[in-house]
PDB file of C-alpha atoms and ligand atoms in Angstrom:
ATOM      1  CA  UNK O 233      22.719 -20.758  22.541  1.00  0.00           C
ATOM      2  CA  UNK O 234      23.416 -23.516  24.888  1.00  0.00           C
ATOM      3  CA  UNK O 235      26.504 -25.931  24.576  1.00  0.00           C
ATOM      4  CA  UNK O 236      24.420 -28.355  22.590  1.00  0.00           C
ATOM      5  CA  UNK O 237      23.808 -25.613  20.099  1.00  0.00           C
ATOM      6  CA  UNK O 238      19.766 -25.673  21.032  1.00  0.00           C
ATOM      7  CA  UNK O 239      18.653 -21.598  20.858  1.00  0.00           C
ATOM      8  CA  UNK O 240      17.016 -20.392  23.306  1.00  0.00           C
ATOM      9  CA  UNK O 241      15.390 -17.820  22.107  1.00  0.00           C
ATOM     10  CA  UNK O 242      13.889 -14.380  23.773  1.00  0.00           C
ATOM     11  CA  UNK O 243      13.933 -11.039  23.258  1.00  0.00           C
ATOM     12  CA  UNK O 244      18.199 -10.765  23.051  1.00  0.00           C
ATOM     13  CA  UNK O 245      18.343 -13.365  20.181  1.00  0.00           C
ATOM     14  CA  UNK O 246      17.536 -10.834  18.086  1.00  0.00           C
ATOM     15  CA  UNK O 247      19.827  -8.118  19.394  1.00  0.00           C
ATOM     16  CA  UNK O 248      22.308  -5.986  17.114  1.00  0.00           C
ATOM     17  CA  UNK O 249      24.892  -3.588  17.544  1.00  0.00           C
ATOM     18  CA  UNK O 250      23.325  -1.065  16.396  1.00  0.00           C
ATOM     19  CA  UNK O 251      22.671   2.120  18.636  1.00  0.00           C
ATOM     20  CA  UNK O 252      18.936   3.112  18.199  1.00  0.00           C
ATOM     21  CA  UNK O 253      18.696   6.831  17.013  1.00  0.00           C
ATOM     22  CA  UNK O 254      14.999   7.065  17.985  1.00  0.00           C
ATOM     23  CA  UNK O 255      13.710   9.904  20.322  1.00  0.00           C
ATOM     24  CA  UNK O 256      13.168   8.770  24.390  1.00  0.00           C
ATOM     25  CA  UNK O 257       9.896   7.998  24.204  1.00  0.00           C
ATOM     26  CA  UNK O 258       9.369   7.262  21.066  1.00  0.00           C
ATOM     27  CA  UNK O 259       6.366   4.997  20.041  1.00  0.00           C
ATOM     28  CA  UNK O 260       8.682   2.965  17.671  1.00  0.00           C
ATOM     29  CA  UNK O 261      10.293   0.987  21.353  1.00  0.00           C
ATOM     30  CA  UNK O 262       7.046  -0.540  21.662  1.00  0.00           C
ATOM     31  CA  UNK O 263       6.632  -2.157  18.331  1.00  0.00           C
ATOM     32  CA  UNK O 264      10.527  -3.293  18.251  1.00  0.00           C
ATOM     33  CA  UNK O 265       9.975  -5.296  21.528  1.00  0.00           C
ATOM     34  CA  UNK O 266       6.883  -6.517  20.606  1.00  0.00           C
ATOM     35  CA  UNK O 267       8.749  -7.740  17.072  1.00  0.00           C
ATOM     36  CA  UNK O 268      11.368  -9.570  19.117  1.00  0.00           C
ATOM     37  CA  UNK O 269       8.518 -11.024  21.413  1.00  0.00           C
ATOM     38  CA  UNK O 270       6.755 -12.504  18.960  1.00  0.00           C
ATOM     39  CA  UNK O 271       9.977 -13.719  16.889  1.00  0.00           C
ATOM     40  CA  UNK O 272      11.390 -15.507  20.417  1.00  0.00           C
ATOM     41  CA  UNK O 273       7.575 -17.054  20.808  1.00  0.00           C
ATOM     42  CA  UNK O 274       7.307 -18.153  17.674  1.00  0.00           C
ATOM     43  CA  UNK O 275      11.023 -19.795  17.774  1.00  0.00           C
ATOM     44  CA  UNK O 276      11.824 -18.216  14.591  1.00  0.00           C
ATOM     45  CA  UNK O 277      15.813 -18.670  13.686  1.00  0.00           C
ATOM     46  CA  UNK O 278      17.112 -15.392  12.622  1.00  0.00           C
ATOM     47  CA  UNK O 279      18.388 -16.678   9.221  1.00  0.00           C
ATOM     48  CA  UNK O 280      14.522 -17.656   8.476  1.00  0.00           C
ATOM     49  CA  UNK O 281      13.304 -14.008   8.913  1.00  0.00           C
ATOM     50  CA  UNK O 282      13.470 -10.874   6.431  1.00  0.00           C
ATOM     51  CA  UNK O 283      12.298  -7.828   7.593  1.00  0.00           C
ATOM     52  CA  UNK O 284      11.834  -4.923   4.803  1.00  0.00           C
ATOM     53  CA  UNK O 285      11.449  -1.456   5.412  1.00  0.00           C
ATOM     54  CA  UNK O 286      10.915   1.562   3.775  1.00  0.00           C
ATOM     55  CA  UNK O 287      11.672   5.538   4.756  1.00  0.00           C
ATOM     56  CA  UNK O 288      10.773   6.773   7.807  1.00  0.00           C
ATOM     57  CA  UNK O 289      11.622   7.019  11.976  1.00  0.00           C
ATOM     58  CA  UNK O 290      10.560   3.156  11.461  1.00  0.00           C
ATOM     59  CA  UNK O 291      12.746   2.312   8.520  1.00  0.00           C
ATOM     60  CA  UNK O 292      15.521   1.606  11.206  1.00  0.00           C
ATOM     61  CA  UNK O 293      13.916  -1.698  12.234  1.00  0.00           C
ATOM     62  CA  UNK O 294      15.763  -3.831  10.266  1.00  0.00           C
ATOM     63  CA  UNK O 295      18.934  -2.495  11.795  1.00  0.00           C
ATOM     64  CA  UNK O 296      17.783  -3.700  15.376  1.00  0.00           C
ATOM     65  CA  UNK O 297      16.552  -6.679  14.792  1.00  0.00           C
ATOM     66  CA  UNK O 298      18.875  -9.730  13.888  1.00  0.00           C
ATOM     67  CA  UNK O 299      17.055 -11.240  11.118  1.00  0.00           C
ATOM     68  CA  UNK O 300      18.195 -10.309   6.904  1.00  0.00           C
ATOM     69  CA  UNK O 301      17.114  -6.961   6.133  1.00  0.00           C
ATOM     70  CA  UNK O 302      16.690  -4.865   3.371  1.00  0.00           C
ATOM     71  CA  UNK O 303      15.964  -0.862   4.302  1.00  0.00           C
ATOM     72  CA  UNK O 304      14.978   0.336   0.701  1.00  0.00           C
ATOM     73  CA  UNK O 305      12.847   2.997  -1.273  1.00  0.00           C
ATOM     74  CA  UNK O 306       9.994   5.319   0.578  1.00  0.00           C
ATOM     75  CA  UNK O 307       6.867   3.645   0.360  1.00  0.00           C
ATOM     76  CA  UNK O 308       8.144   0.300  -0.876  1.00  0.00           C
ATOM     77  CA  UNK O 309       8.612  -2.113   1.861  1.00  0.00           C
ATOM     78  CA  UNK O 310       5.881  -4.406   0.742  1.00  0.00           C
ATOM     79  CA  UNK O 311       7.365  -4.909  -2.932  1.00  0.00           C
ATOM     80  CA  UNK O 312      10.343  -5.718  -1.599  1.00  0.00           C
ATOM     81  CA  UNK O 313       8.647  -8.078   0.593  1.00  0.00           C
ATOM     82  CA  UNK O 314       6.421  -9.361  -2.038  1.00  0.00           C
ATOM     83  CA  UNK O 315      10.067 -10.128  -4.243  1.00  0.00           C
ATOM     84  CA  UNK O 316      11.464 -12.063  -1.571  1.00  0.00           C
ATOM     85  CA  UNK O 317       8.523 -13.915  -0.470  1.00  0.00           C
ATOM     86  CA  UNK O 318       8.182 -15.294  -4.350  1.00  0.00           C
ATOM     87  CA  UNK O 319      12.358 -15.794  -4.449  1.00  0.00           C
ATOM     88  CA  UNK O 320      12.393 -17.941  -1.693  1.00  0.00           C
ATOM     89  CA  UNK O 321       8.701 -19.180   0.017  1.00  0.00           C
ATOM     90  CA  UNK O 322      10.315 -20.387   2.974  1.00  0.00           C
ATOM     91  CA  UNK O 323      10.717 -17.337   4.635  1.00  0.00           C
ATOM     92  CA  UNK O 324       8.923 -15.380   7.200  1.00  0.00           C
ATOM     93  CA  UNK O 325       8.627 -12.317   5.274  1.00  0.00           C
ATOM     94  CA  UNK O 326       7.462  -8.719   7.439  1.00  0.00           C
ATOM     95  CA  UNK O 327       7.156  -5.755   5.589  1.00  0.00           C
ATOM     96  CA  UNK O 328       7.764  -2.746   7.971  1.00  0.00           C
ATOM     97  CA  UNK O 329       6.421   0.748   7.024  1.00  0.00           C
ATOM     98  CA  UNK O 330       4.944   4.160   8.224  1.00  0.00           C
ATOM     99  CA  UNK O 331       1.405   5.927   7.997  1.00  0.00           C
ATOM    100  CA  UNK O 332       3.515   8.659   5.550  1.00  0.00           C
ATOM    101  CA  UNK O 333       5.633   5.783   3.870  1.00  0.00           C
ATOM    102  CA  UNK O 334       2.589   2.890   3.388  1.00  0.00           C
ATOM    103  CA  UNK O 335      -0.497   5.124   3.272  1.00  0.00           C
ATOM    104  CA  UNK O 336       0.627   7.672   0.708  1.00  0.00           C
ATOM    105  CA  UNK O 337       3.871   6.781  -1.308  1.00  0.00           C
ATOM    106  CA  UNK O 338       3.311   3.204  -1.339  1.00  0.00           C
ATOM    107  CA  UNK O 339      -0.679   3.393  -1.215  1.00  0.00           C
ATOM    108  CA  UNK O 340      -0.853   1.574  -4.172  1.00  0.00           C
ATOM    109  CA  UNK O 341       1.616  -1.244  -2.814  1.00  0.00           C
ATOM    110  CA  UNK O 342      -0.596  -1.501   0.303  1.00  0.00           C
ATOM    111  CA  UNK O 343      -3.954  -2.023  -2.295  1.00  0.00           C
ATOM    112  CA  UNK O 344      -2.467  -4.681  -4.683  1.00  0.00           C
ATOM    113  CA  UNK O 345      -0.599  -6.462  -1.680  1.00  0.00           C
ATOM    114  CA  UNK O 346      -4.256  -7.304  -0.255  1.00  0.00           C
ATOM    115  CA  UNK O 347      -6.172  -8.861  -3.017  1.00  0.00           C
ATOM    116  CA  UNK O 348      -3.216 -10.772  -4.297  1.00  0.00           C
ATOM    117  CA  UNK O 349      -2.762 -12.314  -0.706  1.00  0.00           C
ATOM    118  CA  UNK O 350       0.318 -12.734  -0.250  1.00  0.00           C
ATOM    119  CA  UNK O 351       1.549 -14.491   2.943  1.00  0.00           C
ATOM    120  CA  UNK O 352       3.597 -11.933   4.431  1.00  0.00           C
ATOM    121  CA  UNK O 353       3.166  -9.739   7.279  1.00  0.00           C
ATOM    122  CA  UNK O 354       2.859  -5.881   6.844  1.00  0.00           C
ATOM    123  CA  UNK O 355       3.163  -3.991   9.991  1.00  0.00           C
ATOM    124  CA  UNK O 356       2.545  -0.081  10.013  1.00  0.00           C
ATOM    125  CA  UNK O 357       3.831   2.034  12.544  1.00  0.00           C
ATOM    126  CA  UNK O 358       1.485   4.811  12.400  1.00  0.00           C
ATOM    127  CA  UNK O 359       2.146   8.222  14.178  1.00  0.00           C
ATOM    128  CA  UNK O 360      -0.602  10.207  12.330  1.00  0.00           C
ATOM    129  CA  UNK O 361       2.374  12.709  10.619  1.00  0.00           C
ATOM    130  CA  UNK O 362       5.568  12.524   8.979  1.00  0.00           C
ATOM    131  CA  UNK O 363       7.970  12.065  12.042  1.00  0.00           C
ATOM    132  CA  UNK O 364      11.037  11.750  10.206  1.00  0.00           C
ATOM    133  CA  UNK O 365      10.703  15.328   7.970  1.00  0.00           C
ATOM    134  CA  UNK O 366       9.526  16.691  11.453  1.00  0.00           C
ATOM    135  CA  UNK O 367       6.465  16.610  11.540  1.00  0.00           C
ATOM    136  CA  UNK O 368       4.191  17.330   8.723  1.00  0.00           C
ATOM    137  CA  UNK O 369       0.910  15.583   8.067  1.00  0.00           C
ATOM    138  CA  UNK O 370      -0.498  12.352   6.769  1.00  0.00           C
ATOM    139  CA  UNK O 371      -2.496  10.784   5.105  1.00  0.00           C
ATOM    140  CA  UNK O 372      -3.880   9.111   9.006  1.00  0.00           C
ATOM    141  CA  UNK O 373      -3.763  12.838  10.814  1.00  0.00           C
ATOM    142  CA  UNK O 374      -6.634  13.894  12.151  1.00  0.00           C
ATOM    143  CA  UNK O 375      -8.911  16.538  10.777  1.00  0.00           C
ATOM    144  CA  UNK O 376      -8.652  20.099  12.025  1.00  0.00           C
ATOM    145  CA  UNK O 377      -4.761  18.844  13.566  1.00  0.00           C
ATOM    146  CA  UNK O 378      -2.389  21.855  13.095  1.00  0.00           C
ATOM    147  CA  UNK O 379       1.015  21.050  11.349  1.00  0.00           C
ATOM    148  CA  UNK O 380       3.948  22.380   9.871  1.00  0.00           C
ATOM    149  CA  UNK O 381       1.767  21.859   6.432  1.00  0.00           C
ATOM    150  CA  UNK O 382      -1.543  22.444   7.492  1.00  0.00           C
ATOM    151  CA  UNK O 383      -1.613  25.808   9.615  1.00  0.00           C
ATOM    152  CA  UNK O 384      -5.086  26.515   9.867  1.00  0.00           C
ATOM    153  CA  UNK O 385      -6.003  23.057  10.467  1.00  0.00           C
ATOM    154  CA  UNK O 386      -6.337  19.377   8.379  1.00  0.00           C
ATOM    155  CA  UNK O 387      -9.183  19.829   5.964  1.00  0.00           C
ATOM    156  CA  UNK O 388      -9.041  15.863   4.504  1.00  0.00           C
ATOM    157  CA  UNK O 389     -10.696  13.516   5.906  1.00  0.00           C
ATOM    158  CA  UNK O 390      -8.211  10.886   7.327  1.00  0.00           C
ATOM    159  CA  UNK O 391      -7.878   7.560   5.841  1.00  0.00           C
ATOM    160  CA  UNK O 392      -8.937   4.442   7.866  1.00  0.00           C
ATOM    161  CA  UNK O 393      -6.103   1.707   6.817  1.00  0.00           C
ATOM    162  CA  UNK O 394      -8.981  -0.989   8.540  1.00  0.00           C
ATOM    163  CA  UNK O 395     -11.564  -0.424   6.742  1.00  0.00           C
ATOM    164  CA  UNK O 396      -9.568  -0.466   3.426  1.00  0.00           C
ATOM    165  CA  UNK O 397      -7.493  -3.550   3.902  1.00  0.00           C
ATOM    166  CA  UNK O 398     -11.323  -5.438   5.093  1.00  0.00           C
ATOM    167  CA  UNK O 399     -12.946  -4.455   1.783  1.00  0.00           C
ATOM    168  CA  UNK O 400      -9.716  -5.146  -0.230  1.00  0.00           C
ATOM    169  CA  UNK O 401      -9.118  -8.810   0.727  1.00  0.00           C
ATOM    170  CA  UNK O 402      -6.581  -8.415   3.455  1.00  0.00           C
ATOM    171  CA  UNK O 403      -6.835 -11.677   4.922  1.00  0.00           C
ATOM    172  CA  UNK O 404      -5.949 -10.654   8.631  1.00  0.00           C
ATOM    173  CA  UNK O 405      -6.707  -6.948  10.144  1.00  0.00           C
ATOM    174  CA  UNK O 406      -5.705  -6.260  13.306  1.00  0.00           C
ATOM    175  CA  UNK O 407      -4.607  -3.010  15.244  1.00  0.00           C
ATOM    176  CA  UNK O 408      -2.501  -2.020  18.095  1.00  0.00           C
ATOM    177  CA  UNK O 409      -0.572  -0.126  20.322  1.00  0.00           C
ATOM    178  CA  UNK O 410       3.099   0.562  20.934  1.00  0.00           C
ATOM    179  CA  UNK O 411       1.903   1.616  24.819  1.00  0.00           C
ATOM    180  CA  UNK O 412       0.333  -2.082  25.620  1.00  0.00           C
ATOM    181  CA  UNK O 413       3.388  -4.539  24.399  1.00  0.00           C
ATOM    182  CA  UNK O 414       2.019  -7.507  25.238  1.00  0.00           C
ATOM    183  CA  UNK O 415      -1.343  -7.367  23.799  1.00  0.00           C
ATOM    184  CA  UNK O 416       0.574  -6.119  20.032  1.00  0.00           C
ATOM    185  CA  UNK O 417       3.227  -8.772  20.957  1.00  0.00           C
ATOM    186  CA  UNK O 418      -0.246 -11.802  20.350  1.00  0.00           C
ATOM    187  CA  UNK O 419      -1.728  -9.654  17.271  1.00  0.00           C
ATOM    188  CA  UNK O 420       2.129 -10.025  15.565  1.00  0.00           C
ATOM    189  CA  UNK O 421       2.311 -13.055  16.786  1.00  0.00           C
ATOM    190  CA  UNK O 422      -1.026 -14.004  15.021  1.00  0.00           C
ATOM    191  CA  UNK O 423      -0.356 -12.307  11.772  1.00  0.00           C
ATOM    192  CA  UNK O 424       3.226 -13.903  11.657  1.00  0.00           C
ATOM    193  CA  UNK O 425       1.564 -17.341  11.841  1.00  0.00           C
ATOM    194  CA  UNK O 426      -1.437 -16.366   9.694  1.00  0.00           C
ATOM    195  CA  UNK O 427      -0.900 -17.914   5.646  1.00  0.00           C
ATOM    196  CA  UNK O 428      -2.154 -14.759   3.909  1.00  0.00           C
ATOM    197  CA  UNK O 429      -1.868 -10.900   4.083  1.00  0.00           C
ATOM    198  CA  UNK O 430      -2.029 -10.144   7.714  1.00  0.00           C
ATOM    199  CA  UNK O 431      -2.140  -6.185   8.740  1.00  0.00           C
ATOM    200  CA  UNK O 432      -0.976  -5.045  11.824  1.00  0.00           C
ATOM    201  CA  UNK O 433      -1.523  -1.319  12.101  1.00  0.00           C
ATOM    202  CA  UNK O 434       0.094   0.054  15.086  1.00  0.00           C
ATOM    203  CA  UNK O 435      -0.816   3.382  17.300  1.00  0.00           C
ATOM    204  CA  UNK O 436       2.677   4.430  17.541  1.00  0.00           C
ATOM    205  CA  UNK O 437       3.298   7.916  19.560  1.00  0.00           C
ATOM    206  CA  UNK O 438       5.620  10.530  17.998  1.00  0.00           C
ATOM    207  CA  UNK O 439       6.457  12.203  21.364  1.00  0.00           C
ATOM    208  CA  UNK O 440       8.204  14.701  19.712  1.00  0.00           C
ATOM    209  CA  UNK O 441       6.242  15.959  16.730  1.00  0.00           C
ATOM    210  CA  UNK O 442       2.507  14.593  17.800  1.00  0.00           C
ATOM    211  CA  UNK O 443       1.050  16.185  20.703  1.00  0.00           C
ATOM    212  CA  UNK O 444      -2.659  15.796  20.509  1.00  0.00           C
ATOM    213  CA  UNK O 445      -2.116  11.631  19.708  1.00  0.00           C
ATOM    214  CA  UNK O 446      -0.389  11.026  22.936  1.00  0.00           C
ATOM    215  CA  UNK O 447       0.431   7.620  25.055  1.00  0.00           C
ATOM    216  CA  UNK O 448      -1.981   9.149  27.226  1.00  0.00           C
ATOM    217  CA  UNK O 449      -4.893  10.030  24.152  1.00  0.00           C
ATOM    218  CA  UNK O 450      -4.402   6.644  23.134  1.00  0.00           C
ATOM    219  CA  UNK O 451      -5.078   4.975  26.609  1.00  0.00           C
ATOM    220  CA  UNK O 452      -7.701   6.740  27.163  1.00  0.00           C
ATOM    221  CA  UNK O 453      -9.835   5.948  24.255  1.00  0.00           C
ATOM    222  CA  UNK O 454      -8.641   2.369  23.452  1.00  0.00           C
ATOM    223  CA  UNK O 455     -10.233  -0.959  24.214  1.00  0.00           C
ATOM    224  CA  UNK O 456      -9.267  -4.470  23.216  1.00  0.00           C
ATOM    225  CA  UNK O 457     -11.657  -5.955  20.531  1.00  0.00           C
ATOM    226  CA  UNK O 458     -11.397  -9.864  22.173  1.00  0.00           C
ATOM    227  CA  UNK O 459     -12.350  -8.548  25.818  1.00  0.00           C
ATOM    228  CA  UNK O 460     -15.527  -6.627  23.880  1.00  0.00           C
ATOM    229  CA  UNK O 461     -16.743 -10.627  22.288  1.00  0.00           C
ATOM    230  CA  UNK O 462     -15.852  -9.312  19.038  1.00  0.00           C
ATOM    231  CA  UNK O 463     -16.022 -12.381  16.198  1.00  0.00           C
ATOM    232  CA  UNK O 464     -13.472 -11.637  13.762  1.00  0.00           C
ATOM    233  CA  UNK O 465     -15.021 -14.193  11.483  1.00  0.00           C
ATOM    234  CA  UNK O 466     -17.432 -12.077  11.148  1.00  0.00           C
ATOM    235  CA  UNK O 467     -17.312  -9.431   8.354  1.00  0.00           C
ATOM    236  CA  UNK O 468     -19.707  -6.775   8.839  1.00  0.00           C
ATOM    237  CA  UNK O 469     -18.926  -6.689  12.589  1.00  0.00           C
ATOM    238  CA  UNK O 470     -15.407  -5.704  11.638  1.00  0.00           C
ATOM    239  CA  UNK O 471     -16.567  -3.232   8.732  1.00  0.00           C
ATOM    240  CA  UNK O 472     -18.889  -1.717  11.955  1.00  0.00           C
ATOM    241  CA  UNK O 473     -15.893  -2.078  14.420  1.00  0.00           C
ATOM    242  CA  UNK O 474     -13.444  -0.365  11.679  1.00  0.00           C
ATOM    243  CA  UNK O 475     -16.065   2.936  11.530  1.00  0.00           C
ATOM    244  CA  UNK O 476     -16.672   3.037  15.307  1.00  0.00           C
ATOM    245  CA  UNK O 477     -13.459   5.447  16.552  1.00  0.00           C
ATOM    246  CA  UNK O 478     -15.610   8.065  13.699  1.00  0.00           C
ATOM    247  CA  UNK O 479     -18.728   7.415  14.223  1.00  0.00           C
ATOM    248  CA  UNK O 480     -18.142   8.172  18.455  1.00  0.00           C
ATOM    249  CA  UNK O 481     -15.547  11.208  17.512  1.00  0.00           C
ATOM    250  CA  UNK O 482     -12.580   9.108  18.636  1.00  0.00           C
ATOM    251  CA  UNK O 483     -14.460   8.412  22.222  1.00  0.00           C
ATOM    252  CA  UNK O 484     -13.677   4.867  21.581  1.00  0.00           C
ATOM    253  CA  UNK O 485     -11.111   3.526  19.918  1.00  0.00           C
ATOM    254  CA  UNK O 486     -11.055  -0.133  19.180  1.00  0.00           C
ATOM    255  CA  UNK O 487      -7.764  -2.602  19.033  1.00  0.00           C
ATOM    256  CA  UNK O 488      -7.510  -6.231  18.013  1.00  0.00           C
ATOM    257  CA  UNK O 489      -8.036  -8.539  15.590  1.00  0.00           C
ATOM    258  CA  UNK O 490     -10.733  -7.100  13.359  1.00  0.00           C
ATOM    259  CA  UNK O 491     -11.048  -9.458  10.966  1.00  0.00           C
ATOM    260  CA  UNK O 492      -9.624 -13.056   9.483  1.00  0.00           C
ATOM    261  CA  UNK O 493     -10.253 -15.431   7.011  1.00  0.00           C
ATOM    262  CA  UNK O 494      -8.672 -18.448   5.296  1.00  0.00           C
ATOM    263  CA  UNK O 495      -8.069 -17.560   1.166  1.00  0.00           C
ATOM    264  CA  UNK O 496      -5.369 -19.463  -0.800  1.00  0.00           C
ATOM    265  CA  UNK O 497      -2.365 -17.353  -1.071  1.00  0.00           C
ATOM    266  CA  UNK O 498      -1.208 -15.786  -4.007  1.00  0.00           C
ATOM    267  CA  UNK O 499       2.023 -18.113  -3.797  1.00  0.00           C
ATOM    268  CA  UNK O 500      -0.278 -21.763  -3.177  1.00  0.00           C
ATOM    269  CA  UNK O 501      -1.298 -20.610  -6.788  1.00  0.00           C
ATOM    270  CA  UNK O 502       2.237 -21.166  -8.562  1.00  0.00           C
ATOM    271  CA  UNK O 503       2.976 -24.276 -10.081  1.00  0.00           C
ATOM    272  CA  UNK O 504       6.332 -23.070 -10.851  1.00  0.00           C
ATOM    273  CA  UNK O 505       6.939 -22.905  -6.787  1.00  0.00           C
ATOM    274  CA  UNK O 506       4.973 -25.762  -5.891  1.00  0.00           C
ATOM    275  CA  UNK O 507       7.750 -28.396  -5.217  1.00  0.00           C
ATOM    276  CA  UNK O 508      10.611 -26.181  -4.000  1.00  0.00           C
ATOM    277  CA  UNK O 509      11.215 -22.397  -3.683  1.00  0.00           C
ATOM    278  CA  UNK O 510      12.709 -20.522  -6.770  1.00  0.00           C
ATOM    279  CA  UNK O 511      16.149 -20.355  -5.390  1.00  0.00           C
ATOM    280  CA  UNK O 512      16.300 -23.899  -4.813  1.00  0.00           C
ATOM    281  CA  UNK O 513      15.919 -24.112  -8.353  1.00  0.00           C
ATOM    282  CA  UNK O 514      18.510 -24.569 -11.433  1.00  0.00           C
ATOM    283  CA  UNK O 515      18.974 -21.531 -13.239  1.00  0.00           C
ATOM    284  CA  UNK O 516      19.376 -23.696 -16.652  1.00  0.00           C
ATOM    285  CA  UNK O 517      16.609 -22.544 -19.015  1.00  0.00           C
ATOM    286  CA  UNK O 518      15.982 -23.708 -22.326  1.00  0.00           C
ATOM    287  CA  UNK O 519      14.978 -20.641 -24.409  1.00  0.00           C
ATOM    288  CA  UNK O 520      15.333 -22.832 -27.845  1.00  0.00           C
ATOM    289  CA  UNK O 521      11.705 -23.454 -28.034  1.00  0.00           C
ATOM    290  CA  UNK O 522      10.324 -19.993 -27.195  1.00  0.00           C
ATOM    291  CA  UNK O 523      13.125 -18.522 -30.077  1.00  0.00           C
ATOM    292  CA  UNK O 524      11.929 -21.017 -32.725  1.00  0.00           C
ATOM    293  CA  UNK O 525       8.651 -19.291 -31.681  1.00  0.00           C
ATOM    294  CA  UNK O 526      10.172 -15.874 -32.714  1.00  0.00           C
ATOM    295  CA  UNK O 527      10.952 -16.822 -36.026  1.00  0.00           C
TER     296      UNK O 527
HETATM  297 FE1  SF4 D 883       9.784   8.638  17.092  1.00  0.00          FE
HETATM  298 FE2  SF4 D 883       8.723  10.959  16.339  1.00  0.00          FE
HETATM  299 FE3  SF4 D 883      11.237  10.866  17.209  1.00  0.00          FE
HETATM  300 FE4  SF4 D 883      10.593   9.801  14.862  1.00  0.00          FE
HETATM  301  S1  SF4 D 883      10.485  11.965  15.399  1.00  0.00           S
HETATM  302  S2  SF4 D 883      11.923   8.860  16.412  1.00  0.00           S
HETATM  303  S3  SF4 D 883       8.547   8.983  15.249  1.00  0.00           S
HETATM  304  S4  SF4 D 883       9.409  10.401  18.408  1.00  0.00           S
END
């Protein structure tokens, strides 16, 4: 902050204290930076940002990143994000979770989130396993990966969080990776200033627990969806894109926006919100007329 007051902001506005407890290495660097990035960018105050999180290596974010947080139950980040965003509209409201935490306890979170639309920001840190119990796997691991709870080999076919959140009404899908900052810094960027659901899945190396989905795996099989002419208006392109690391046996791996479109938001569609948030509201209520109701 300057002596006028004026912020300027970049990555260290949105230092804590906190000492990260993360392995060297870890995928999970990546994503904070690229959070920070795209907060500074954006010029986002920290009082005007919420970050949830669930269980999991990830959960920490909200400790290392000066915004409100709220670090709650496994697999409930977006909830809690869903609560706030509907308390008080104002906010910038990013859900933070895992592939164990979003795409298995909260799976049914992640679902109802999409078609409801509403505008918050749900970013996954995916590592393809549990990194946190040490490294059992997830609903994202790969078939035939050995683990600490699937010896001779995964025998389910992974789940593809793209593909689901384009056919469920997600409103922007996009994927990245925690090894190419400055491309995931634009796609958070982007979702942050989307109005809707936006997605961000994330390729986020466990370099302790993961080592067939390396830094070095990841770079290379990825390429960037924008420098390939993809039109993410365009919805059966992104369905296509969203099949195309299975259909090629992970030769190719795409990242990028996948797929955007304008829908009203689930909180555009509350009268009761349309003037001023709900906290800006009295909390006098008349319940006279609903008791006479009653009897
Ligand atoms: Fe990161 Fe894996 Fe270590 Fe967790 S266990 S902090 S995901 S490297």
């Amino acid at each position: 902050m300057d002596a006028k007051g004026n912020v300027n902001f970049d990555v260290n506005t949105y230092n804590t204290k906190e000492m990260i407890q993360w392995c060297p290495g870890c995928g999970n660097f990546g994503i904070l930076t690229a959070i920070k990035m795209a907060l500074a960018e954006l010029k986002k105050q920290p009082h005007e940002v919420v970050i949830s999180s669930g269980v999991g290596c990830n959960s920490k974010i909200p400790h290392y990143v000066m915004t409100y947080g709220f670090e709650g139950l496994h697999g409930r980040p977006v909830p809690v994000a869903e609560g706030i965003k509907l308390a008080n509209h104002k906010l910038t409201v990013i859900a933070e979770g895992g592939d164990g935490d979003g795409y298995q306890e909260g799976i049914q979170h992640f679902i109802h989130v999409m078609r409801r639309n509403h505008d918050i920001t749900y970013i996954v840190h995916d590592n393809q396993l549990y990194g946190l119990t040490t490294g059992q796997a997830s609903a994202t691991t790969l078939l035939g990966t050995k683990t600490k709870t699937t010896l001779h080999g995964v025998i389910e076919t992974p789940l593809n969080p793209i593909l689901l959140a384009i056919d469920n009404g997600a409103t922007y899908v996009a994927r990245g990776f925690a090894g190419d900052i400055p491309h995931l810094k634009e796609l958070i960027k982007g979702a942050i200033a989307h109005k809707g659901f936006s997605l961000v899945e994330v390729f986020q190396p466990c370099v302790t627990f993961n080592k067939l989905n390396t830094y070095e795996w990841f770079r290379e099989r990825v390429y960037k969806l924008e420098e390939a002419g993809h039109d993410p208006r365009d919805k059966k392109a992104a369905r296509e894109k969203a099949e195309e690391e299975v259909l090629t046996q992970y030769k190719k791996i795409p990242i990028g926006l996948f797929y955007r479109e304008e829908r009203p938001t689930y909180e555009d569609q509350l009268p009761q919100i349309a003037d001023k948030p709900l906290v800006e509201k009295q909390l006098e209520i008349d319940i006279t007329p609903f008791l006479k109701k009653l009897v």
